[in-house]
mmCIF file of C-alpha atoms and ligand atoms in Angstrom:
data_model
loop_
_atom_site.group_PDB
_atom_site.id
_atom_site.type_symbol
_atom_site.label_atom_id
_atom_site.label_comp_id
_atom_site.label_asym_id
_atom_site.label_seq_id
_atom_site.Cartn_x
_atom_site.Cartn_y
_atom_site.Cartn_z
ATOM 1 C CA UNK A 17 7.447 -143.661 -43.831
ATOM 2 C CA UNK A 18 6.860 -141.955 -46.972
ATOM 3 C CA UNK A 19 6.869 -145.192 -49.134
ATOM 4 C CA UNK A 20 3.858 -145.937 -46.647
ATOM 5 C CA UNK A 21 2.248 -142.793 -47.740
ATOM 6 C CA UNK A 22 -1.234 -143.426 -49.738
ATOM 7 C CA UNK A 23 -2.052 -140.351 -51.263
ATOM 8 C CA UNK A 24 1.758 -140.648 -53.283
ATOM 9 C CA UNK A 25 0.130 -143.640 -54.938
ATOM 10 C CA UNK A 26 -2.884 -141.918 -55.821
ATOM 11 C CA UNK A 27 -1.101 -139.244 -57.489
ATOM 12 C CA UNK A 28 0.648 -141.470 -59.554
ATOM 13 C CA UNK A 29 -1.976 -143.702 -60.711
ATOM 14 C CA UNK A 30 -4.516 -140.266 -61.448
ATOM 15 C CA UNK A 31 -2.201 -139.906 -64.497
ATOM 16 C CA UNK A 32 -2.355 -143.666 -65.581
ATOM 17 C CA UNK A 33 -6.191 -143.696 -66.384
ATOM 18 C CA UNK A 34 -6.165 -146.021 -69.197
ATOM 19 C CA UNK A 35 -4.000 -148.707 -67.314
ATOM 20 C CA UNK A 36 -6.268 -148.481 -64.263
ATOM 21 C CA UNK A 37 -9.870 -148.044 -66.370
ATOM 22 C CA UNK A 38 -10.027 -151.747 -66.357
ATOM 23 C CA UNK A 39 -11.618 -152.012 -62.442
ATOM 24 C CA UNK A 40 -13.976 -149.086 -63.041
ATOM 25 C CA UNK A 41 -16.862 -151.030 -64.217
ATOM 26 C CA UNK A 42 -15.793 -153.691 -61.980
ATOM 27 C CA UNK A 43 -16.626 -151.357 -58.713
ATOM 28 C CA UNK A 44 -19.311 -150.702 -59.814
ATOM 29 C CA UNK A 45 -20.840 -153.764 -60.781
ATOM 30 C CA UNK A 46 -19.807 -154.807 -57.349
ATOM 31 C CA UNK A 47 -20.508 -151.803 -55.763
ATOM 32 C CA UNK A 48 -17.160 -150.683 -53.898
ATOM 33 C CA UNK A 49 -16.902 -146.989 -53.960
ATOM 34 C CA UNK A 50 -13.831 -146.400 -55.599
ATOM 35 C CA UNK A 51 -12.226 -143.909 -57.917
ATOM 36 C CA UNK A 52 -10.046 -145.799 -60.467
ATOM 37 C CA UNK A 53 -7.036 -144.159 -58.591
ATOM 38 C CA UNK A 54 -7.527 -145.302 -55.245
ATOM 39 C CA UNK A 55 -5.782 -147.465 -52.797
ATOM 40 C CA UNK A 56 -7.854 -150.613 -52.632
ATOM 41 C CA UNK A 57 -7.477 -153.880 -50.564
ATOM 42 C CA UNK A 58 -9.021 -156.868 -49.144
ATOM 43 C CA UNK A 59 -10.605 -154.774 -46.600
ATOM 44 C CA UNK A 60 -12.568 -152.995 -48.979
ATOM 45 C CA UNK A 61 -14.777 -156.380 -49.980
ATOM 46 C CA UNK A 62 -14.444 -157.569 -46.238
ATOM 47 C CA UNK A 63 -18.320 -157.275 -46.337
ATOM 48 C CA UNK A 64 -19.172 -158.441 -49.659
ATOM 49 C CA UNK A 65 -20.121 -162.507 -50.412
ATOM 50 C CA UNK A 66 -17.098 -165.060 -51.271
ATOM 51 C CA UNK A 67 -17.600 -165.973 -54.579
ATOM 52 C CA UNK A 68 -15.742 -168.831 -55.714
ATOM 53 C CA UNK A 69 -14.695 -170.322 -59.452
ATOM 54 C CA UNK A 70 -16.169 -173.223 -61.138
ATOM 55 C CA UNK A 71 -13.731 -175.773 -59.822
ATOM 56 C CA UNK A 72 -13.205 -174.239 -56.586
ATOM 57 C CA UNK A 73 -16.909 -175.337 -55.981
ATOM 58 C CA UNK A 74 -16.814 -178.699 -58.473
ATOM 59 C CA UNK A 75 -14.408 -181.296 -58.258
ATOM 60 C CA UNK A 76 -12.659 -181.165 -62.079
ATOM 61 C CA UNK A 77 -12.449 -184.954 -61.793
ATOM 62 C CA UNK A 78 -16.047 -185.075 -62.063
ATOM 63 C CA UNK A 79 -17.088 -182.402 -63.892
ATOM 64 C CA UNK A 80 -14.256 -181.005 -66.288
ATOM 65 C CA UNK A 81 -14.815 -183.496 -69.268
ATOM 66 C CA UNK A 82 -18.099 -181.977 -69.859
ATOM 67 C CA UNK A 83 -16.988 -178.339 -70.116
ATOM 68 C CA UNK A 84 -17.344 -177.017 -73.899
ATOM 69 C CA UNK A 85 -13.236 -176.647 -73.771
ATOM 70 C CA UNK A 86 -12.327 -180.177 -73.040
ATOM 71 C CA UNK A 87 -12.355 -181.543 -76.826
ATOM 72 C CA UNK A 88 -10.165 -178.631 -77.867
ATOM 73 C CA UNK A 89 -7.526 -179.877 -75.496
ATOM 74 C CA UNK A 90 -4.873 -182.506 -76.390
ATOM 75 C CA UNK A 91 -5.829 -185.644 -75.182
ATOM 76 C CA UNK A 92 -2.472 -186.591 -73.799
ATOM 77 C CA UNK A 93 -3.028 -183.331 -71.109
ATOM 78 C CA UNK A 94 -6.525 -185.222 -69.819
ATOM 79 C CA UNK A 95 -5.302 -186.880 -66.866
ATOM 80 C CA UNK A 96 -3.133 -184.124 -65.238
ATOM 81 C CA UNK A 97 -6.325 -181.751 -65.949
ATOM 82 C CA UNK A 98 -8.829 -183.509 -64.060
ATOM 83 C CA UNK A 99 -6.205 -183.314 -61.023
ATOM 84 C CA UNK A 100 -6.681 -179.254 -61.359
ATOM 85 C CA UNK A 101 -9.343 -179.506 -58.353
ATOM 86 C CA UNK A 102 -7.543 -181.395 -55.762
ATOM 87 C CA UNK A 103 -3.885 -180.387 -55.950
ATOM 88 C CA UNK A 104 -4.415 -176.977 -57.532
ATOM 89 C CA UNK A 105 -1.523 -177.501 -59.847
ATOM 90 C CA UNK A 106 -1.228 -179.227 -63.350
ATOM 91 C CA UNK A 107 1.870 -179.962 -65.154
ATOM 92 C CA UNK A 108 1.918 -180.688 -68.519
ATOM 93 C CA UNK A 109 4.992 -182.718 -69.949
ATOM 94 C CA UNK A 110 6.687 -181.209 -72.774
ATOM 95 C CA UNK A 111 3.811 -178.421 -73.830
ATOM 96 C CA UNK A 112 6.522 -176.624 -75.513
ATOM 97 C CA UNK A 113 8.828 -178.023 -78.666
ATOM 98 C CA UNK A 114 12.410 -177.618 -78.409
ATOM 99 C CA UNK A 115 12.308 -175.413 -80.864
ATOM 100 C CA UNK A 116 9.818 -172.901 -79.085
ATOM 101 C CA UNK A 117 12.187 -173.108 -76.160
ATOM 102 C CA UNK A 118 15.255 -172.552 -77.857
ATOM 103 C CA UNK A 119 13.256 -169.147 -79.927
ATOM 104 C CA UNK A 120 12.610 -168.072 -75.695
ATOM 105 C CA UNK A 121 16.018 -168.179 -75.193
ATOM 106 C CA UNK A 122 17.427 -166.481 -77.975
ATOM 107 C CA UNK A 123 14.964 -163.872 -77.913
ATOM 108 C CA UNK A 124 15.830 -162.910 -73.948
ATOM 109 C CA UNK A 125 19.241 -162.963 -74.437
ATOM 110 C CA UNK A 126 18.946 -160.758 -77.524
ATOM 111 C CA UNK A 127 16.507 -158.091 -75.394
ATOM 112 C CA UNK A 128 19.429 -158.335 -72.168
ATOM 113 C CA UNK A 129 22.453 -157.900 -74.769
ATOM 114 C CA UNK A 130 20.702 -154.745 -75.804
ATOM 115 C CA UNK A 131 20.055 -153.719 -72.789
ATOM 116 C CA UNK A 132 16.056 -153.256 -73.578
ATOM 117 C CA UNK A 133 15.687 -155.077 -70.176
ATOM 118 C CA UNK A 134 16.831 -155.087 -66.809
ATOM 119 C CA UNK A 135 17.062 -157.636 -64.218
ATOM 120 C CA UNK A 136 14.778 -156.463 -60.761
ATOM 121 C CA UNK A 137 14.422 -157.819 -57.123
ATOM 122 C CA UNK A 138 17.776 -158.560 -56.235
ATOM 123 C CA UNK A 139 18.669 -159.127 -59.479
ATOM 124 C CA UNK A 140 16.878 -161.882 -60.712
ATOM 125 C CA UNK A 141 13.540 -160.945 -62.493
ATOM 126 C CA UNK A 142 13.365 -159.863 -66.010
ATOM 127 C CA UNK A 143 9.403 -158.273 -65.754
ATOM 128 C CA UNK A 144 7.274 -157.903 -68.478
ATOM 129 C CA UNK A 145 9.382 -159.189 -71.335
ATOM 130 C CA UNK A 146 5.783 -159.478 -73.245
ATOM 131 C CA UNK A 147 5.414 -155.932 -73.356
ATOM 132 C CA UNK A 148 9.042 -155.492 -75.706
ATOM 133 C CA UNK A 149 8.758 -159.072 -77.444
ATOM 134 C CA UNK A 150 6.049 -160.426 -79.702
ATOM 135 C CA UNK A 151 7.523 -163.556 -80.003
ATOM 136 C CA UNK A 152 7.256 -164.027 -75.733
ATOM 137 C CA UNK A 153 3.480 -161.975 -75.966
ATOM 138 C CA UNK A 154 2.675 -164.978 -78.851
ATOM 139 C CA UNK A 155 4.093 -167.787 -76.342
ATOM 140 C CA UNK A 156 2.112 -165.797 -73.053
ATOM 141 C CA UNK A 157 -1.448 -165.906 -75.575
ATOM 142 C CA UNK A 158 -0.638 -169.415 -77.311
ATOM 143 C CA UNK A 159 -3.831 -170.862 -78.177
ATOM 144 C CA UNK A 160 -3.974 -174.299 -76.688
ATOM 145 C CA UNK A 161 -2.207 -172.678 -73.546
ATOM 146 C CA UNK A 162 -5.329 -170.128 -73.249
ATOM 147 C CA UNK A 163 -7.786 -172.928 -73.645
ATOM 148 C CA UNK A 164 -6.455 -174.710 -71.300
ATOM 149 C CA UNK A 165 -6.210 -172.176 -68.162
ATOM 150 C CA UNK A 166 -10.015 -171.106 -69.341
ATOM 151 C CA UNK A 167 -10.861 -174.577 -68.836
ATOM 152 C CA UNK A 168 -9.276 -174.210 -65.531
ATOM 153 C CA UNK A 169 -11.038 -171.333 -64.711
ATOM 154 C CA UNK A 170 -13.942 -172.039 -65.673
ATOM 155 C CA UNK A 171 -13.850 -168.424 -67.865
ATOM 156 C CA UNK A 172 -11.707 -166.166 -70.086
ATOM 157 C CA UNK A 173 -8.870 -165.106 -68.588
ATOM 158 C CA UNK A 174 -6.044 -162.316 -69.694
ATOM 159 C CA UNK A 175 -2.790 -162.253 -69.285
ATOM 160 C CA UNK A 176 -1.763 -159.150 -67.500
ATOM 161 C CA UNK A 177 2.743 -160.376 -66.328
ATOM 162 C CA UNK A 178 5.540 -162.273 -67.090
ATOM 163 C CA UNK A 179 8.828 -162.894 -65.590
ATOM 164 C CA UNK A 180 12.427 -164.327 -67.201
ATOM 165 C CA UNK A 181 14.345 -165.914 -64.574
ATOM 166 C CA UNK A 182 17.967 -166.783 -65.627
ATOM 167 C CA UNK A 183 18.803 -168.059 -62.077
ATOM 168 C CA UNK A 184 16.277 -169.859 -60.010
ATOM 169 C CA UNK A 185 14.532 -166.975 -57.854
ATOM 170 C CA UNK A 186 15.051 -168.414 -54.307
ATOM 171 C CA UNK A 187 12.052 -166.821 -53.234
ATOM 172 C CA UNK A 188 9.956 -167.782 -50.129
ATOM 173 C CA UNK A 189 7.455 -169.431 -50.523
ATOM 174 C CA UNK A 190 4.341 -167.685 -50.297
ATOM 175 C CA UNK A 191 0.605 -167.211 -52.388
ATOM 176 C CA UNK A 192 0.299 -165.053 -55.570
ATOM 177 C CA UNK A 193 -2.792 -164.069 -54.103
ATOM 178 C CA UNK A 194 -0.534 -161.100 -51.799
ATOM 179 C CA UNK A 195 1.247 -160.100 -55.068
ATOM 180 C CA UNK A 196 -1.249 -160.276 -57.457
ATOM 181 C CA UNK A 197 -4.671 -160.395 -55.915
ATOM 182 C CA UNK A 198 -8.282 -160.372 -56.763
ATOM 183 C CA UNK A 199 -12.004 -159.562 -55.808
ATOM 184 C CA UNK A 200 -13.770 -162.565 -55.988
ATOM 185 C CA UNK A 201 -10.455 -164.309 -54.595
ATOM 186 C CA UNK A 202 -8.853 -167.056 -56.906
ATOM 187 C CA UNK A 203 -8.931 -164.980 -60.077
ATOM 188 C CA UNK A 204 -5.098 -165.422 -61.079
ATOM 189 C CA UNK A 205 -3.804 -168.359 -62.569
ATOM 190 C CA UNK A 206 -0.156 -168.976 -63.376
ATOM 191 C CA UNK A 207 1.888 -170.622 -66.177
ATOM 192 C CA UNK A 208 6.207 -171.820 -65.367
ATOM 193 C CA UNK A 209 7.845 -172.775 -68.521
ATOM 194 C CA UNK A 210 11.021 -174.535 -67.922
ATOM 195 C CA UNK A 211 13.151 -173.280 -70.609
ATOM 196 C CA UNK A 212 15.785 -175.327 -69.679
ATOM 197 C CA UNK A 213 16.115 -179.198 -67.819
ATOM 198 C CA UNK A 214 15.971 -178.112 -64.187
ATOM 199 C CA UNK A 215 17.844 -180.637 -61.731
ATOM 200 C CA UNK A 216 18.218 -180.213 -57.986
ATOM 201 C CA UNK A 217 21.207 -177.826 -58.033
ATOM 202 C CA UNK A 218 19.429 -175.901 -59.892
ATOM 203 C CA UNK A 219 16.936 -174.124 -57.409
ATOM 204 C CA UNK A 220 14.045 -175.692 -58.649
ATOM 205 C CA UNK A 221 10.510 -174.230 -58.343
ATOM 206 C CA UNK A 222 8.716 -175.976 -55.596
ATOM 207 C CA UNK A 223 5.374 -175.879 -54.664
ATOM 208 C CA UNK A 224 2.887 -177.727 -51.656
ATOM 209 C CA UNK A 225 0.068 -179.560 -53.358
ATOM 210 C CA UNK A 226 -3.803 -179.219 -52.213
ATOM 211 C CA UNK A 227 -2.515 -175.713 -50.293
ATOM 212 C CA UNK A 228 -4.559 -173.497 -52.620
ATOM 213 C CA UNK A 229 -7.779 -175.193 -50.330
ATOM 214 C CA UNK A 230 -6.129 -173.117 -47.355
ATOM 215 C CA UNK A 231 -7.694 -170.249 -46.640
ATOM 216 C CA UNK A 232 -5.864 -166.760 -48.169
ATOM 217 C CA UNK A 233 -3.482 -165.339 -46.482
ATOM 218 C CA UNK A 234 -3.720 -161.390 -46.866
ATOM 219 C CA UNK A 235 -2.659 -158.006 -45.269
ATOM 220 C CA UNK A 236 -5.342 -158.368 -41.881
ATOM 221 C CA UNK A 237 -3.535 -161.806 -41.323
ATOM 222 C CA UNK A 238 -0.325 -160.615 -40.404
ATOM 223 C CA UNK A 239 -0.872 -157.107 -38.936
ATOM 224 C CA UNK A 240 -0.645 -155.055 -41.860
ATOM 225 C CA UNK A 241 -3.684 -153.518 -42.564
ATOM 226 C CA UNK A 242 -2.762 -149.597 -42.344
ATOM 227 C CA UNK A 243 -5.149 -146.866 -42.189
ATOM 228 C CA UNK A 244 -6.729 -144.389 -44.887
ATOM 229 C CA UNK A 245 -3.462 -142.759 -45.147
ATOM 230 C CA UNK A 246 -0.613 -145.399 -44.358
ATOM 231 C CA UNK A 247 -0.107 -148.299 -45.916
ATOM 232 C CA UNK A 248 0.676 -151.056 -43.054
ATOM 233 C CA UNK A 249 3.404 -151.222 -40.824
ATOM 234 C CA UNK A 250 4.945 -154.787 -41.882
ATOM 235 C CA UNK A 251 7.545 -155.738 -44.034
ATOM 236 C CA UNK A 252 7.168 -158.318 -46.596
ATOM 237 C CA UNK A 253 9.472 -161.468 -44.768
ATOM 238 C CA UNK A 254 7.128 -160.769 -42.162
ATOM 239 C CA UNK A 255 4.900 -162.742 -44.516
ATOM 240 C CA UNK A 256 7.052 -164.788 -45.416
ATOM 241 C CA UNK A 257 7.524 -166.020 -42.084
ATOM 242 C CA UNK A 258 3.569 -166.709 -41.433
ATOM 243 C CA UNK A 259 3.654 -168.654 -44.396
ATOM 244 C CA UNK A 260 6.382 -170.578 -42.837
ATOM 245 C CA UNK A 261 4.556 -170.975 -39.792
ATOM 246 C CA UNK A 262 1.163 -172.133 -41.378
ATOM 247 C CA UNK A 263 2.684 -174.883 -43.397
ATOM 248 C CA UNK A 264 4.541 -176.142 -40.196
ATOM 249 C CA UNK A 265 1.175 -175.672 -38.195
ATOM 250 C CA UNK A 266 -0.340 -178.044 -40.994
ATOM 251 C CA UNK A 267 2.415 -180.316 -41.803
ATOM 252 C CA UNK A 268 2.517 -179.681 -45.516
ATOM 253 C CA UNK A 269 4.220 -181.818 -47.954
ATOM 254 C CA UNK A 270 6.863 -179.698 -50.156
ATOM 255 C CA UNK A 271 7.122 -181.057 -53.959
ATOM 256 C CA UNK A 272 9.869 -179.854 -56.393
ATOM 257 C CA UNK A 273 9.632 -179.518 -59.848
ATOM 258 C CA UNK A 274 12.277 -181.503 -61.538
ATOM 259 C CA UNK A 275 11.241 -180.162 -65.119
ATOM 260 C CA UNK A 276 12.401 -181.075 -68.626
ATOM 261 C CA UNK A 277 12.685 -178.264 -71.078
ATOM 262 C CA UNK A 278 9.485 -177.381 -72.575
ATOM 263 C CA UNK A 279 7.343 -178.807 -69.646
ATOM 264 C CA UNK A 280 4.947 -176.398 -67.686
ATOM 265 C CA UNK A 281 3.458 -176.003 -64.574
ATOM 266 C CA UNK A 282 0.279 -174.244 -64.294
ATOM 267 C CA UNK A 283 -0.248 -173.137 -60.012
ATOM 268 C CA UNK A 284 -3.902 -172.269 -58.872
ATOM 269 C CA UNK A 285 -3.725 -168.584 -57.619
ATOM 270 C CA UNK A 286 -3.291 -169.605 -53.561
ATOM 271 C CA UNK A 287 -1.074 -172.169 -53.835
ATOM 272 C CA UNK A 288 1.872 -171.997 -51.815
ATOM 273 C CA UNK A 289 5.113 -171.747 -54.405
ATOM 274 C CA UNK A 290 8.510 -170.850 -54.393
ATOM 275 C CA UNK A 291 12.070 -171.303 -55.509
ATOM 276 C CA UNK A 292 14.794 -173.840 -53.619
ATOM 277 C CA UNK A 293 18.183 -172.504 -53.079
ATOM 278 C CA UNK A 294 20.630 -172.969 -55.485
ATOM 279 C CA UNK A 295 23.172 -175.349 -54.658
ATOM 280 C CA UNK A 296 25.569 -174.974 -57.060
ATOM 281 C CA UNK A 297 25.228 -170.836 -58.025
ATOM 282 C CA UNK A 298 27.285 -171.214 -61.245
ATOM 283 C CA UNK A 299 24.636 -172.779 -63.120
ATOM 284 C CA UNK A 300 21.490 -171.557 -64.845
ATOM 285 C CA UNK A 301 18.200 -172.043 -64.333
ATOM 286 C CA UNK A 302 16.320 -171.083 -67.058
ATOM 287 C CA UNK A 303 12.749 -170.560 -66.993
ATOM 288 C CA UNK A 304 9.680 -168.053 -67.369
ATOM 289 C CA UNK A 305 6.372 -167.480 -65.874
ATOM 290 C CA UNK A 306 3.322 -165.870 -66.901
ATOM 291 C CA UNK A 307 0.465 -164.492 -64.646
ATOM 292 C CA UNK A 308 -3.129 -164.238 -65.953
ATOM 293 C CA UNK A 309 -6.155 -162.491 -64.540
ATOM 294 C CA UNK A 310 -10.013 -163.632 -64.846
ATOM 295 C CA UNK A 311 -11.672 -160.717 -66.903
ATOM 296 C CA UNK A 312 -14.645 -160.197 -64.788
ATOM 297 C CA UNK A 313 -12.602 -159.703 -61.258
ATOM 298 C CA UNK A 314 -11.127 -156.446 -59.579
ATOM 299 C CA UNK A 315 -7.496 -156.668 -59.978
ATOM 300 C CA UNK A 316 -4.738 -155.190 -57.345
ATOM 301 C CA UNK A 317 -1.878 -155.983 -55.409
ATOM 302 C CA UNK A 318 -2.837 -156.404 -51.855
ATOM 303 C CA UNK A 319 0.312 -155.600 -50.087
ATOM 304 C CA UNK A 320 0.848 -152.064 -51.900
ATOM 305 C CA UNK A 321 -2.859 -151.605 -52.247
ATOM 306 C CA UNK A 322 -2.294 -150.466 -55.309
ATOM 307 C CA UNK A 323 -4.788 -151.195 -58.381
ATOM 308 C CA UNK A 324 -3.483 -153.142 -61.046
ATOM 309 C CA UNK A 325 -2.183 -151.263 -64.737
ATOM 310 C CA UNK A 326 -3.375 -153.520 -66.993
ATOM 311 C CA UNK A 327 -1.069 -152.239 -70.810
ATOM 312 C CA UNK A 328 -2.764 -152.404 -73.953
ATOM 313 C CA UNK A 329 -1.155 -155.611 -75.518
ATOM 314 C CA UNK A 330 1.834 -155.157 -78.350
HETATM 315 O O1 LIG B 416 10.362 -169.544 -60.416
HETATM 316 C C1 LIG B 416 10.443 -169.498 -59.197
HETATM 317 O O2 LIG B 416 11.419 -169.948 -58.589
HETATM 318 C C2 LIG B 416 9.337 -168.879 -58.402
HETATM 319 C C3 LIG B 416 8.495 -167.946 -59.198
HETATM 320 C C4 LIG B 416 7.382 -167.368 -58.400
HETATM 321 O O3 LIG B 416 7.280 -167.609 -57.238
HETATM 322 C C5 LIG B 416 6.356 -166.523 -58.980
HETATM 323 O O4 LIG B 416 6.468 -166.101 -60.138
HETATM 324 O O5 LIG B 416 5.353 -166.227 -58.281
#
């Protein structure tokens, strides 16, 4: 019950001003009546217009080669780019060198030998390496990389998480948009680096193309919208199983990502992703993601209701 309790939340964040700043002008431009502190959810801009990005509304097939960006992409990347708009994922064969990859590793096994880090949700996340490592922050802010996903957006974006996975995650499948989620909607975009080949044993990542067109899936769709002093009354796999449910209601097709070392996958910010089991538990499966948000949107997480802290970059 208590962990449902707002007003704990609102104490804590009161004291993290500067993390939290980031949403005040936001508010207002948008005009949500919010202190910087509050709880704040999808039923707070239940009223306002859907606004949607540049290639949410045009197809990038047609329209992406005459974006500003494209000539400062590598022309070898065109193809997969243009597909941004219709499967709402891009990968991106061998972005990073061997050598890049091998500088990842090194580094996170470095920061877990010195115990600088710690593995979270059931073991298996490594958050925020960026925040301890300017080597990962450089990889998270890599130039072509940042072109490229504000060519997908159609805008400048910031990178606000990462996470080291030495395992494959397992994880449901489900939307960043519940974790990480925006006002205007589709304001996250998301980068996997394999840092390792990734076979089938592996757990690879898998992910359902063209489900970012489905409609979001937040707190009011399964029940959990709570009250001005509770957060709501469901638990997360309760999510987990309506995303279940929708893709068997729609007969989506599951893809899995087979990657090489040094390939990426960028994901649109509601399309349905996860991990697959892995089959044979004494291997690794190597890889990192990072999470970026749109500058101009309000930033939270829907299913706390908390605002997001955005940290001053190393
Ligand atoms: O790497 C995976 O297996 C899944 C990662 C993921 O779902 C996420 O970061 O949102």
């Amino acid at each position: 019950m208590f962990k449902r309790f707002k007003p704990a939340f609102w104490v804590y964040n009161f004291f993290k001003k500067s993390e939290l700043k980031h949403n005040i002008p936001l508010y207002k431009k948008y005009g949500i009546k919010k202190r910087y502190f509050d709880s704040i959810s999808s039923e707070d801009f239940k009223n306002l217009p859907e606004k949607q990005n540049k290639y949410d509304r045009l197809d990038s097939n047609d329209h992406m080669e005459q974006d500003v960006l494209w000539n400062s992409v590598e022309q070898r990347f065109y193809p997969a780019l243009k597909k941004w708009s219709r499967d709402g994922y891009v990968i991106l064969d061998k972005f990073f060198d061997e050598e890049k990859v091998e500088a990842i590793n090194n580094e996170i096994d470095k920061l877990i030998q010195n115990k600088d880090v710690k593995f979270r949700y059931n073991g298996k996340k490594i958050m925020f390496s960026f925040h301890l490592s300017k080597l990962v922050h450089e990889v998270g802010v890599h130039e072509e990389l940042m072109t490229i996903l504000n060519l997908l957006m159609g805008k400048k974006v910031d990178l606000f998480s990462s996470i080291n996975f030495i395992k494959g995650s397992e994880q449901r499948t489900h939307s960043d948009s519940i974790h990480m989620s925006t006002y205007p909607q589709g304001n996250l975009i998301a980068v996997w680096i394999a840092l390792e080949d990734i076979g089938k044993d592996q757990g690879p990542l898998h992910y359902y193309p063209g489900s970012h067109k489905l409609p979001y899936l937040m707190n009011r769709d399964f029940d959990n919208v709570g009250n001005n002093l509770f957060l709501g009354p469901k638990s997360y796999p309760e999510y987990e199983d309506r995303i279940e449910e929708l893709i068997e209601e729609k007969q989506l097709k599951k893809a899995s990502f087979n990657a090489r070392k040094g390939d990426i996958l960028i994901w649109h910010a509601n399309l349905l992703h996860g991990g697959n089991g892995m089959t044979d538990k004494n291997l690794t499966r190597k890889s990192m993601v990072f999470h970026y948000y749109s500058q101009d949107a309000i930033c939270y997480h829907e299913v706390s209701q908390r605002p997001s802290f955005k940290k001053a970059m190393i």
